[in-house]
PDB file of C-alpha atoms and ligand atoms in Angstrom:
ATOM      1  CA  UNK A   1       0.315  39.764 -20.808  1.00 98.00           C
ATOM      2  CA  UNK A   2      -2.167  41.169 -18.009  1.00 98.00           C
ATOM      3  CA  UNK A   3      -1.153  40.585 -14.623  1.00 98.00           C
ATOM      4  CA  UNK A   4      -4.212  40.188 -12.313  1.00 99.00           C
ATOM      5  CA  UNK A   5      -4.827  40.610  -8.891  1.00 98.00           C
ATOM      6  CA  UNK A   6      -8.144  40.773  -7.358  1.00 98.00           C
ATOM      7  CA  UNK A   7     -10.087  37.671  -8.335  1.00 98.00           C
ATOM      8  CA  UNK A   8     -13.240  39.540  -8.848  1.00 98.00           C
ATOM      9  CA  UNK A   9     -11.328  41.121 -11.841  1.00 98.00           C
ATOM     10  CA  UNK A  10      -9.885  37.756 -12.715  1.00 99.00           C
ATOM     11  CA  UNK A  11     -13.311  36.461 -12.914  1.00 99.00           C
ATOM     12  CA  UNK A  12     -14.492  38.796 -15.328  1.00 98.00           C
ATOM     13  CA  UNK A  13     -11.711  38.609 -17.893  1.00 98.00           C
ATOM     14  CA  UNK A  14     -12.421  34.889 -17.718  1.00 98.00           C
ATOM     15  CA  UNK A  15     -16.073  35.506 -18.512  1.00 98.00           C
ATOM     16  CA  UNK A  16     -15.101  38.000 -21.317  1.00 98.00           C
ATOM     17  CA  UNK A  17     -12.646  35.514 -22.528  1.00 98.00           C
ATOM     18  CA  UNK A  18     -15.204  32.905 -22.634  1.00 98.00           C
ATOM     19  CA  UNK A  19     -18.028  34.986 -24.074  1.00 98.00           C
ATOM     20  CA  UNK A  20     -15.784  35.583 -26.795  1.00 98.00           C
ATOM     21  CA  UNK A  21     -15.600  31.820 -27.831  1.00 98.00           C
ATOM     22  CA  UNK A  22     -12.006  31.755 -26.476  1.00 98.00           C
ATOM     23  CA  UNK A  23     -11.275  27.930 -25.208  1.00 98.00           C
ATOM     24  CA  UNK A  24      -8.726  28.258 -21.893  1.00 99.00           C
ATOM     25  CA  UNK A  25      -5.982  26.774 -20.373  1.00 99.00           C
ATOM     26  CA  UNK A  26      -4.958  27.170 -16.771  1.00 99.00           C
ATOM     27  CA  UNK A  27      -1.135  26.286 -15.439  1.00 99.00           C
ATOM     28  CA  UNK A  28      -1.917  26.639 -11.829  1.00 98.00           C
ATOM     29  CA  UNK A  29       2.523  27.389 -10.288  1.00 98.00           C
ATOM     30  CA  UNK A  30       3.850  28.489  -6.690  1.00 98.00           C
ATOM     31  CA  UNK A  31       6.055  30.626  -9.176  1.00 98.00           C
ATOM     32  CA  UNK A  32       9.911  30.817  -8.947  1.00 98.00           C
ATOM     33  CA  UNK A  33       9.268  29.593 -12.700  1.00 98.00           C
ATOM     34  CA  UNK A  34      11.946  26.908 -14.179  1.00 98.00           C
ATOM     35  CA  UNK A  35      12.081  24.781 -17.335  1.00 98.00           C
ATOM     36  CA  UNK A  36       9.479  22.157 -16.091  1.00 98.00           C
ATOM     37  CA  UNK A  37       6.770  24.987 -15.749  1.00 98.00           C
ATOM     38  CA  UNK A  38       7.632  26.818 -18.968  1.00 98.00           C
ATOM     39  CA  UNK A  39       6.544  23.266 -20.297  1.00 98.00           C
ATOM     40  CA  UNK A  40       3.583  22.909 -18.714  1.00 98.00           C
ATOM     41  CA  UNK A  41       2.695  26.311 -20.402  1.00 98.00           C
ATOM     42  CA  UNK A  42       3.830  25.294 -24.211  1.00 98.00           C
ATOM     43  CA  UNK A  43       1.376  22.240 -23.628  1.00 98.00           C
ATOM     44  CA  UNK A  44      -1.252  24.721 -22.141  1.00 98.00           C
ATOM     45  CA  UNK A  45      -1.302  27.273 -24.691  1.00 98.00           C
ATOM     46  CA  UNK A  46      -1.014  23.902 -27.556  1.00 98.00           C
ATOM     47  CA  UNK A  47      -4.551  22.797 -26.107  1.00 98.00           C
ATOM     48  CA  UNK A  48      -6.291  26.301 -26.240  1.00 98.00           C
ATOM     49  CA  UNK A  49      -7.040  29.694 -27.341  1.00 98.00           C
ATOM     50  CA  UNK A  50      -5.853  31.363 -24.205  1.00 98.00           C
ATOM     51  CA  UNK A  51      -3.610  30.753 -21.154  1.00 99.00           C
ATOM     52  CA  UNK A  52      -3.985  31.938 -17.653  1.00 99.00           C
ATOM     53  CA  UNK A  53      -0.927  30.713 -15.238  1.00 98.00           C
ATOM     54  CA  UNK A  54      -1.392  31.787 -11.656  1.00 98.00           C
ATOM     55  CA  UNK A  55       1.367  32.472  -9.091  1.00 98.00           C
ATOM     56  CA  UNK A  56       0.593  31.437  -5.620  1.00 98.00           C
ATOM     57  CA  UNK A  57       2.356  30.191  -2.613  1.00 98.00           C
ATOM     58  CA  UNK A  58      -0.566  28.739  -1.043  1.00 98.00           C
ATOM     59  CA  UNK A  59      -0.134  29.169   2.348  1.00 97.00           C
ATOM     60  CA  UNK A  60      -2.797  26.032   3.606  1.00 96.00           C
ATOM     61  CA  UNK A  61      -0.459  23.557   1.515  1.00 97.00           C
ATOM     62  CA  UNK A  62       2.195  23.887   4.297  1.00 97.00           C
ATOM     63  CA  UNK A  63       2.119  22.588   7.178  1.00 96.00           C
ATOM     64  CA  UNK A  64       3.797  23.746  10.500  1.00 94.00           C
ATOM     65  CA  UNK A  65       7.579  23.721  10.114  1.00 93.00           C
ATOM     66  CA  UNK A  66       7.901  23.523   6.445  1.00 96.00           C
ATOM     67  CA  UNK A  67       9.432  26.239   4.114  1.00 95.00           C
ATOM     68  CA  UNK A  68       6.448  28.097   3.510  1.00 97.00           C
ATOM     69  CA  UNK A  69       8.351  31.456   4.703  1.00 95.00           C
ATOM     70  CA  UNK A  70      11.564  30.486   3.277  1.00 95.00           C
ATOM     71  CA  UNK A  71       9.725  29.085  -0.281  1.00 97.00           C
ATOM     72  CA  UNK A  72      11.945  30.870  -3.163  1.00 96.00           C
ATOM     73  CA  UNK A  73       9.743  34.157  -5.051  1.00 97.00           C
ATOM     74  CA  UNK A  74      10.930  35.937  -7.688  1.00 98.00           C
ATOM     75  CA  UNK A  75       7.759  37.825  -9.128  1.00 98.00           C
ATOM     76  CA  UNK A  76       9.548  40.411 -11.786  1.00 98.00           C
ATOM     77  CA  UNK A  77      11.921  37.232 -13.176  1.00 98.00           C
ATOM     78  CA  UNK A  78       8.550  35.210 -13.392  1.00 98.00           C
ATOM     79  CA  UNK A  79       6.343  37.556 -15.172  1.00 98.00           C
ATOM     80  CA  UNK A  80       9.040  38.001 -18.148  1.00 98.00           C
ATOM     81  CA  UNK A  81       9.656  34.490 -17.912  1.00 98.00           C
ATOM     82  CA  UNK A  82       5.278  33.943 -18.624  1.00 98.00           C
ATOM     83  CA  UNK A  83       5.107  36.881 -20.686  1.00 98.00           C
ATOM     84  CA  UNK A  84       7.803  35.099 -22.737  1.00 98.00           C
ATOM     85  CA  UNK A  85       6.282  31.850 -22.942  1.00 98.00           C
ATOM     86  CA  UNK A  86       3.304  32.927 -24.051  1.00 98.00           C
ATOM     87  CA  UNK A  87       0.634  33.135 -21.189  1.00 98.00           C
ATOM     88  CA  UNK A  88      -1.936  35.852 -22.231  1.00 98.00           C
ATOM     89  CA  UNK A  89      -3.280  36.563 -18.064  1.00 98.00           C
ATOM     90  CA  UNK A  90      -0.573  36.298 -15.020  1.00 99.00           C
ATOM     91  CA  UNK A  91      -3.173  35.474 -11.889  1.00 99.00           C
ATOM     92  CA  UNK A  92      -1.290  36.770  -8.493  1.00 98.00           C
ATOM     93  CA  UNK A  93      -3.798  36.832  -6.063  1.00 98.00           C
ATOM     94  CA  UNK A  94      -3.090  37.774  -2.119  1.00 98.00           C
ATOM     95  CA  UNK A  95      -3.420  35.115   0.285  1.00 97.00           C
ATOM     96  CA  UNK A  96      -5.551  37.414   2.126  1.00 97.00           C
ATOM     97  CA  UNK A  97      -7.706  37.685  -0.676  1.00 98.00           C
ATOM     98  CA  UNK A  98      -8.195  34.345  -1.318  1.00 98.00           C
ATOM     99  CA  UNK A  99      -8.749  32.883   2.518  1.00 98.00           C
ATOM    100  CA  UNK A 100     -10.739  35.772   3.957  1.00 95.00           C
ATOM    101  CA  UNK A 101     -11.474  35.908   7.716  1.00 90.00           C
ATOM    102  CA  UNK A 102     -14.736  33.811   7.568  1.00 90.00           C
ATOM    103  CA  UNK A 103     -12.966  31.234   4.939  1.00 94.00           C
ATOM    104  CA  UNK A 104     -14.366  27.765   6.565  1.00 97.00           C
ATOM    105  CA  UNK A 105     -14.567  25.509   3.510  1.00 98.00           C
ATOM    106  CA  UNK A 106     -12.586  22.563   2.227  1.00 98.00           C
ATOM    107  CA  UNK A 107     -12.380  20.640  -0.580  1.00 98.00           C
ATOM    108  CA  UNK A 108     -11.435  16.966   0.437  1.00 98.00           C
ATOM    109  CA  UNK A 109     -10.362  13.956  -1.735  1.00 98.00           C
ATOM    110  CA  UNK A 110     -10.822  10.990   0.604  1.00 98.00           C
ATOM    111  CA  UNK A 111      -8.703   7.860   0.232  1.00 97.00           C
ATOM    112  CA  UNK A 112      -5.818   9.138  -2.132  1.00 98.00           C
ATOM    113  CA  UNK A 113      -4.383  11.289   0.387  1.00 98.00           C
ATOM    114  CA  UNK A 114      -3.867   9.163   3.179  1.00 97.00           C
ATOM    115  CA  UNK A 115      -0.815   7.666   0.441  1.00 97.00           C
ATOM    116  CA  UNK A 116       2.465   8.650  -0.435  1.00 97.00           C
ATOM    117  CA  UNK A 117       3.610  12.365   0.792  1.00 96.00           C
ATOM    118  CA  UNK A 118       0.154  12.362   2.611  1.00 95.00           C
ATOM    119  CA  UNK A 119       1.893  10.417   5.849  1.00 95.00           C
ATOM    120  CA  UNK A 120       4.487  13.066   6.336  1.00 93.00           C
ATOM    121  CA  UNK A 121       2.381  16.237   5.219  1.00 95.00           C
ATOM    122  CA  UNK A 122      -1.141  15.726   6.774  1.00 96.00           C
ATOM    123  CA  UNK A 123      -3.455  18.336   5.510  1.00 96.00           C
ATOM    124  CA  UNK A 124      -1.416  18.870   2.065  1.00 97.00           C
ATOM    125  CA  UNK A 125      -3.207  17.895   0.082  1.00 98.00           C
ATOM    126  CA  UNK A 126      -6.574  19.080   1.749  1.00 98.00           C
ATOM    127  CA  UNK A 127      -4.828  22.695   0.834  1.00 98.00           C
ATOM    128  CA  UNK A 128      -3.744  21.777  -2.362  1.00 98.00           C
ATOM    129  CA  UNK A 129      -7.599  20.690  -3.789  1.00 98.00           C
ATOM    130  CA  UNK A 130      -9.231  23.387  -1.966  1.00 98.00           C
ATOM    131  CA  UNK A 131      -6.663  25.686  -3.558  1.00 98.00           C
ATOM    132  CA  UNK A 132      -6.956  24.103  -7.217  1.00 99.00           C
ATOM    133  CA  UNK A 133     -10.916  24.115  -6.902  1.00 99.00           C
ATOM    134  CA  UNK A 134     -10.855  27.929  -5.564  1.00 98.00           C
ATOM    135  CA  UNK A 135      -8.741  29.014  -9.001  1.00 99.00           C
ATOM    136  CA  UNK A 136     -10.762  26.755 -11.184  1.00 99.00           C
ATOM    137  CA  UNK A 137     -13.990  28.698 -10.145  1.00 98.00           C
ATOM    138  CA  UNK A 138     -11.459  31.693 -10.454  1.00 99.00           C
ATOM    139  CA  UNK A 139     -10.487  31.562 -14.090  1.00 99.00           C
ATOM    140  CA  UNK A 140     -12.917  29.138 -15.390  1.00 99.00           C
ATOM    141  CA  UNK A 141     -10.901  26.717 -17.466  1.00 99.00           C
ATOM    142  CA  UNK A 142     -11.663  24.320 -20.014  1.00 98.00           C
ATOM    143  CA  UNK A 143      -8.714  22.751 -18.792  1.00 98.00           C
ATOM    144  CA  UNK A 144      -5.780  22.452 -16.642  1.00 99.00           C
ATOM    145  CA  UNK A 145      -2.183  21.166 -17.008  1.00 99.00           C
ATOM    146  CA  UNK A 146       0.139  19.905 -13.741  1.00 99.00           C
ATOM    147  CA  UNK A 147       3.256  17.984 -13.690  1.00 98.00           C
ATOM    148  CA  UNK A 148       3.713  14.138 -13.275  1.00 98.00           C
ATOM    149  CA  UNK A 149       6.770  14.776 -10.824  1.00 98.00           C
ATOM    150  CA  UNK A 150       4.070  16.082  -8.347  1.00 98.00           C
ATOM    151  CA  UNK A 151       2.110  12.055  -9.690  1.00 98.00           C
ATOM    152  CA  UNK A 152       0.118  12.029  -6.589  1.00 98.00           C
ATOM    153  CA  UNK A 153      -1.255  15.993  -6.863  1.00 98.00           C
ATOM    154  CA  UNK A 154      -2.217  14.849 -10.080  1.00 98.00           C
ATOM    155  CA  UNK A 155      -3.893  11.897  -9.133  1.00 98.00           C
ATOM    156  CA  UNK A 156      -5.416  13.087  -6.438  1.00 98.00           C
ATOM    157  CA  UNK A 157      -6.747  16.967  -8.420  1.00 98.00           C
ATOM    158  CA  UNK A 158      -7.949  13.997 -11.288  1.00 98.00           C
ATOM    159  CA  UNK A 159     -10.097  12.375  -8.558  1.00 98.00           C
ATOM    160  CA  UNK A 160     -11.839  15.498  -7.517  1.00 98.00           C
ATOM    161  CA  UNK A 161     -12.493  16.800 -10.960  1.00 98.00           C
ATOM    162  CA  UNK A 162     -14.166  13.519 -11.824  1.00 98.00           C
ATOM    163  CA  UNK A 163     -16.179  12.896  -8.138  1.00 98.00           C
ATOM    164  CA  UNK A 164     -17.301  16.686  -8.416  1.00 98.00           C
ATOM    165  CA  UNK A 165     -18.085  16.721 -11.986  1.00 98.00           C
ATOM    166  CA  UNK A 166     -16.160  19.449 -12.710  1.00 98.00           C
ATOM    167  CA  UNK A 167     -16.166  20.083 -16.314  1.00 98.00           C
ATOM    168  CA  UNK A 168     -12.638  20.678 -16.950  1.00 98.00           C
ATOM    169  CA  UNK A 169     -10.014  18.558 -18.492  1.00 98.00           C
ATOM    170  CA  UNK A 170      -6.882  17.502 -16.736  1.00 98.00           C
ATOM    171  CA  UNK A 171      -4.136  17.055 -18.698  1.00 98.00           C
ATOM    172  CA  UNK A 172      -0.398  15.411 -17.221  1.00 98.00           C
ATOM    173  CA  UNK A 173       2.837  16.599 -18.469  1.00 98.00           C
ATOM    174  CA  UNK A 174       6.312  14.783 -17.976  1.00 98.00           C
ATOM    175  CA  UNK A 175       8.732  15.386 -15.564  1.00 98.00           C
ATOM    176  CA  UNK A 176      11.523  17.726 -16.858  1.00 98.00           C
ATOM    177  CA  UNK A 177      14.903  17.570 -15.840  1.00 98.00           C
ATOM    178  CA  UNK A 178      18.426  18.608 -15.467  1.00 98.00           C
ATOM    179  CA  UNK A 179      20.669  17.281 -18.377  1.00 98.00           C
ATOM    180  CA  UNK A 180      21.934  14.993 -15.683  1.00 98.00           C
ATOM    181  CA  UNK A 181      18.225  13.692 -14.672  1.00 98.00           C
ATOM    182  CA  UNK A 182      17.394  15.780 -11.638  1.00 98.00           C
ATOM    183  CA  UNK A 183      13.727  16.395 -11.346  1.00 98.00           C
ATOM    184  CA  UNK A 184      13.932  20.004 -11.913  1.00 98.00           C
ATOM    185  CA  UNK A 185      11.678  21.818  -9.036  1.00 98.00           C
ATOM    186  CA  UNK A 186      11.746  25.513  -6.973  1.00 95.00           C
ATOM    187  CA  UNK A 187      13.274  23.397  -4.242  1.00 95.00           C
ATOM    188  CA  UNK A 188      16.913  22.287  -5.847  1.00 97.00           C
ATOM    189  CA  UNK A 189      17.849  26.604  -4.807  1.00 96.00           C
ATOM    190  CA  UNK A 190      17.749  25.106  -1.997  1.00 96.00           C
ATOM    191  CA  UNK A 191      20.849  22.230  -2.588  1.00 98.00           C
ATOM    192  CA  UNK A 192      24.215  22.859  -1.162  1.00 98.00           C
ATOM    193  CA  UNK A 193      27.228  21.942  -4.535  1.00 98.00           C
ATOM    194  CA  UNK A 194      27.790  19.074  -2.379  1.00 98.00           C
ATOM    195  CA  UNK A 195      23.843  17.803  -2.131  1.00 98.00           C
ATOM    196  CA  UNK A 196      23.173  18.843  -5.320  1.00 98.00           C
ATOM    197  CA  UNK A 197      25.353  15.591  -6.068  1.00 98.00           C
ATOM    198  CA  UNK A 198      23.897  13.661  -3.645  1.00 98.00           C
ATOM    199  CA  UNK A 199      20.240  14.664  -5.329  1.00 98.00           C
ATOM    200  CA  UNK A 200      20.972  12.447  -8.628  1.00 98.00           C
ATOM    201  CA  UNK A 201      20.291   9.115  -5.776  1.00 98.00           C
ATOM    202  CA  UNK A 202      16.690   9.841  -6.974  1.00 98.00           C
ATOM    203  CA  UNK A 203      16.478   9.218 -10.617  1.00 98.00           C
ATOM    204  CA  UNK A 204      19.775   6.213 -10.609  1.00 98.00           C
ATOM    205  CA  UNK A 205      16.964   4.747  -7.768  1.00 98.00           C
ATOM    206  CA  UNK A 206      14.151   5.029 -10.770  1.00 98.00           C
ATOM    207  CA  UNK A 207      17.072   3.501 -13.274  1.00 98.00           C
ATOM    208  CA  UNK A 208      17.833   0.987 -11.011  1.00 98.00           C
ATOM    209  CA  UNK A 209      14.572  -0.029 -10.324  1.00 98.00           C
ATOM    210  CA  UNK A 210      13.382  -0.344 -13.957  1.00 98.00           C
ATOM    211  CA  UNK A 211      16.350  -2.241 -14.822  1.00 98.00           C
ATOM    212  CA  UNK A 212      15.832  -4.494 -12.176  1.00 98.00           C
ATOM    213  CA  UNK A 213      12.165  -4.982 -13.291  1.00 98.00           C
ATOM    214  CA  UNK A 214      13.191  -5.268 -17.090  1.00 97.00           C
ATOM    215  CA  UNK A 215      15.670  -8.020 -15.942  1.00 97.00           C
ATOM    216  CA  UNK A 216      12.337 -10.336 -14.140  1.00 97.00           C
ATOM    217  CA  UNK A 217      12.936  -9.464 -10.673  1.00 98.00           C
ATOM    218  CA  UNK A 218       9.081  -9.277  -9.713  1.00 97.00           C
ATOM    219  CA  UNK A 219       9.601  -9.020  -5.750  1.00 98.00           C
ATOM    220  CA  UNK A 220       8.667  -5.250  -4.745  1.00 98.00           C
ATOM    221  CA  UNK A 221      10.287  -5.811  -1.409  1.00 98.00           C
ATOM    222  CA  UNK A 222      13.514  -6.362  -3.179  1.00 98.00           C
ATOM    223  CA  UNK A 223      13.859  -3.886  -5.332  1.00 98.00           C
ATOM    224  CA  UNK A 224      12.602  -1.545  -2.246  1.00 98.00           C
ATOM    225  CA  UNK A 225      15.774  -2.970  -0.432  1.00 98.00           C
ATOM    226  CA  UNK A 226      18.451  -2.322  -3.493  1.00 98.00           C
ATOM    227  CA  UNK A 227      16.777   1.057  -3.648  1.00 98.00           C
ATOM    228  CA  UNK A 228      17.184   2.118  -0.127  1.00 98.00           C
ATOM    229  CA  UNK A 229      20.800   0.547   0.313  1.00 98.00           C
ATOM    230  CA  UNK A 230      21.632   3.125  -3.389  1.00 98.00           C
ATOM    231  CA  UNK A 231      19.963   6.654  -1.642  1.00 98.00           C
ATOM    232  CA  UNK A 232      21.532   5.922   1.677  1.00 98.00           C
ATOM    233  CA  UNK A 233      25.039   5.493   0.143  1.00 98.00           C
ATOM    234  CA  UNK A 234      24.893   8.812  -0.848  1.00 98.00           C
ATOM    235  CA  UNK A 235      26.106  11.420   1.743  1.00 98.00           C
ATOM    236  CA  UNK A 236      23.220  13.742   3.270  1.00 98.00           C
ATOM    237  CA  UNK A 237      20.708  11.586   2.484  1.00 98.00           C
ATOM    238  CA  UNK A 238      17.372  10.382   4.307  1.00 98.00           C
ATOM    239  CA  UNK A 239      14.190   8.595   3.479  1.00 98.00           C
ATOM    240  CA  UNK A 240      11.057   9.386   4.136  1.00 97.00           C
ATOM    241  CA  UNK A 241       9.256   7.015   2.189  1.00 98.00           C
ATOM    242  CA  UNK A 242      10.132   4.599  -1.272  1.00 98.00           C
ATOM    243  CA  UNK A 243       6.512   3.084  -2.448  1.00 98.00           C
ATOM    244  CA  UNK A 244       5.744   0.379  -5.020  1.00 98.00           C
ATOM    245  CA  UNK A 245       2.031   0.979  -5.380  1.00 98.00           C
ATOM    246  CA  UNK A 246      -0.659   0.766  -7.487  1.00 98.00           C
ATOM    247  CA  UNK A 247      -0.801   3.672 -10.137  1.00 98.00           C
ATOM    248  CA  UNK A 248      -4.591   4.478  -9.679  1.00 96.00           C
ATOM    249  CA  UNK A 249      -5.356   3.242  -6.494  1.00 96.00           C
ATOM    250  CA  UNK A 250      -1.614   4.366  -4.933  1.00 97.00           C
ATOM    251  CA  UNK A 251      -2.528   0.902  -2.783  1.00 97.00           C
ATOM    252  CA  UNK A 252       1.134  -1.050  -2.302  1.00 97.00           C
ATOM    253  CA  UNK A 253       2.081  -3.684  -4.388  1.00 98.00           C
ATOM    254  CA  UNK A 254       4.217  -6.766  -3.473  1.00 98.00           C
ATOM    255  CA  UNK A 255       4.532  -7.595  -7.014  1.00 98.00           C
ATOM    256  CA  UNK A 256       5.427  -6.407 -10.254  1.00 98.00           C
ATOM    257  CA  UNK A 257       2.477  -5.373 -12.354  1.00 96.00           C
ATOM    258  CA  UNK A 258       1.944  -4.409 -15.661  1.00 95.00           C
ATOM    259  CA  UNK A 259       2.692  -0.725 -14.518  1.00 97.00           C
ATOM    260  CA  UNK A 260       3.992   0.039 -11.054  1.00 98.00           C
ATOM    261  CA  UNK A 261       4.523   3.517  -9.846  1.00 98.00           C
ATOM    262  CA  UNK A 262       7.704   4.127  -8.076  1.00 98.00           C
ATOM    263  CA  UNK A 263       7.435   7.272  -6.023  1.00 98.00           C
ATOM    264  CA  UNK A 264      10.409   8.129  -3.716  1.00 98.00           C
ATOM    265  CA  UNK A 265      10.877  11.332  -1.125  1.00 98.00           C
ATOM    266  CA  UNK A 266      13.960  11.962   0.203  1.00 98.00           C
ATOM    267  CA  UNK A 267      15.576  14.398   2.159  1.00 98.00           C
ATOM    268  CA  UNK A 268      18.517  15.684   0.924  1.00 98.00           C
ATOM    269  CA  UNK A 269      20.357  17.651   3.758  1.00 98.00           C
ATOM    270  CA  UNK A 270      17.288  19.590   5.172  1.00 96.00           C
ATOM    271  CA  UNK A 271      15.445  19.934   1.340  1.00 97.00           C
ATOM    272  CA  UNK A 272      12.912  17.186   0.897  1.00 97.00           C
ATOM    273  CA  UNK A 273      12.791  16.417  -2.872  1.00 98.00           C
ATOM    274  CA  UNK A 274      10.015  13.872  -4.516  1.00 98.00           C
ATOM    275  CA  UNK A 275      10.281  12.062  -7.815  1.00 98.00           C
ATOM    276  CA  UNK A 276       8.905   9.040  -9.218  1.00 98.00           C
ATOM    277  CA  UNK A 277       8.370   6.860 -12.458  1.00 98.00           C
ATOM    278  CA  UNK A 278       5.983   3.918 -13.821  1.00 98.00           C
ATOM    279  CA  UNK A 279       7.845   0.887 -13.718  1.00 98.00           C
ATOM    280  CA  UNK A 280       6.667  -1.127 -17.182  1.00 95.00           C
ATOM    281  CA  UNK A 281       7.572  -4.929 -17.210  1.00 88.00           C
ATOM    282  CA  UNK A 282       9.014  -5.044 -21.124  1.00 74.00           C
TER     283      UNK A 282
HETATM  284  P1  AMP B 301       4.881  24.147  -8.226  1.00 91.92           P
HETATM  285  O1  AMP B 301       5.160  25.554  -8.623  1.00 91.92           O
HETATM  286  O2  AMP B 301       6.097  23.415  -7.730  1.00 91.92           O
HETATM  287  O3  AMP B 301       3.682  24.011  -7.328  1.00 91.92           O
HETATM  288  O4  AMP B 301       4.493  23.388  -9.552  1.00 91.92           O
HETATM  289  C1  AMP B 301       3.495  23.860 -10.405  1.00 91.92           C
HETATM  290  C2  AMP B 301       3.210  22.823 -11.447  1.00 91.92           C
HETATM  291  O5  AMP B 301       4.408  22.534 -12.167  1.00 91.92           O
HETATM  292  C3  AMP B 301       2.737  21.476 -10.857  1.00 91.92           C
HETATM  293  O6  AMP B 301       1.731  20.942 -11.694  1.00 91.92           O
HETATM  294  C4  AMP B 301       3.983  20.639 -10.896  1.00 91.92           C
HETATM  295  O7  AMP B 301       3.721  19.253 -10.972  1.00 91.92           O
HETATM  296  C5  AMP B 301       4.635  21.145 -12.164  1.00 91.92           C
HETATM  297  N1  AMP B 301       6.071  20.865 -12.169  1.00 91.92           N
HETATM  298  C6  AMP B 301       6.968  21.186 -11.221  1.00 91.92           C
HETATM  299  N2  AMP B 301       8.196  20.720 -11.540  1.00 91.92           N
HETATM  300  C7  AMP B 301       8.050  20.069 -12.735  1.00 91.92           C
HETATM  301  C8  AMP B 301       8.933  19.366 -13.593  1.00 91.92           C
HETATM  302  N3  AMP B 301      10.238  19.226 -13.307  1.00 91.92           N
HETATM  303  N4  AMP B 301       8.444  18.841 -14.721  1.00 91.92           N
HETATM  304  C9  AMP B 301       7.125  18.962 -15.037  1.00 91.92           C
HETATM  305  N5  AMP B 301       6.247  19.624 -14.271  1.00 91.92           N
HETATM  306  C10 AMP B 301       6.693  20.169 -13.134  1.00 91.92           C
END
């Protein structure tokens, strides 16, 4: 596995890769690798010729007061982790590289952001699209594989490529989780023994919920209150936001549909953790 740093060199093994009739695949990671990213890889390198994965704790993705500083890096563990999963190119670029002095531009989905974790992180996803289009351009993939845990990254890095015409497929992996159903995610090092129990209110509140719509209970508002009474009986615990919404749109939804997203963030002691799940009526 090559382990690139300068994106002017990144470009042109991307080119030669290309030139050589190579399709590739791009699994785009803040690093501190786990099981869920090691899947997005497998599906990666199933869907092409050759896999670039690029480690970056994009700094413009944070905003004031969050754990950008504190955000967990363990480069040599990562790279054997990649090299062992298959990736052919490890991309590591320094922030300073990438956002040089006269850096002014952004990438900007519109409407999608304004949902969701966009309420308590204004600007995140602003970062996260100006990021994403900056590596695409990088390391030129055919296409590009994220995680449904992160559902509205993906919806909202699925907008862009379409409204920009970028030719690049996007492709959605499951969540992965613990073998007792916590989302896994860089940000459970973070969990105290004691709120790494209280972490498992997030998937019983997507168990719940589907139960509750499998059993005809069509009110959103309901199953919003049975939700919020379950996380906040757990020690530790505090909301910032439970949505019923529209899976496309990410609009609310007072009813039931077809398919519902459920998408909950919670805080769990001071780590905020996300997860969420399509609610399917039978
Ligand atoms: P991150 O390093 O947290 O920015 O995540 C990099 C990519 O891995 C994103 O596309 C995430 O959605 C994805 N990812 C993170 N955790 C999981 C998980 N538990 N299952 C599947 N994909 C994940």
């Amino acid at each position: 596995m090559e382990v690139i740093e300068s994106i002017d060199q990144m470009q042109q093994s991307a080119e030669l890769l290309r030139s050589a009739g190579n399709t590739i695949a791009l699994v785009p990671t803040m690093g501190f690798l786990h099981p869920g990213h090691l899947e997005l890889m497998r599906v990666g390198s199933k869907h092409a010729d050759r896999l670039i994965i690029s480690i970056f704790v994009n700094p413009t993705q944070f905003g004031p007061g969050e754990d950008f500083e504190e955000y967990p890096r363990d480069t040599p563990g990562d790279l054997e982790k990649a090299r062992k999963a298959g990736a052919d190119v490890a991309f590591m670029p320094r922030a300073e590289e990438m956002y040089k002095d006269m850096h002014q531009t952004k990438v900007m989905v519109e409407k999608l952001p304004k949902r969701l974790c966009g309420l308590s992180r204004p600007g995140h996803f602003d970062g996260v699209t100006t990021v994403v289009a900056k590596l695409f351009n990088i390391t030129k993939p055919h296409l590009a594989v994220f995680g449904q845990k992160d559902y509205q990254q993906l919806a909202v890095i699925s907008r862009m490529v379409m409204d920009l015409n970028m030719d690049i497929q996007i492709v959605g992996v499951p969540t992965v989780r613990e073998a007792d159903g916590l989302a896994m995610s860089s940000r459970n090092k973070y969990l105290s023994e004691a709120e790494r129990a209280s972490a498992l209110c997030l998937k019983e509140s997507l168990d719940t919920a589907q139960a509750l719509v499998e059993a005809g209970e069509p009110d959103t508002a309901v199953i919003e209150r049975r939700i919020k009474a379950l996380i906040l009986g757990y020690p530790f615990t505090d909301i910032d936001y439970i949505a019923l919404c529209d899976p496309i749109t990410l609009d609310p939804a007072s009813t039931i549909q077809e398919e519902t997203l459920l998408a909950l963030a919670v805080r769990v002691g001071k780590t905020r953790l996300i997860d969420n799940c399509l609610l399917r009526r039978d």
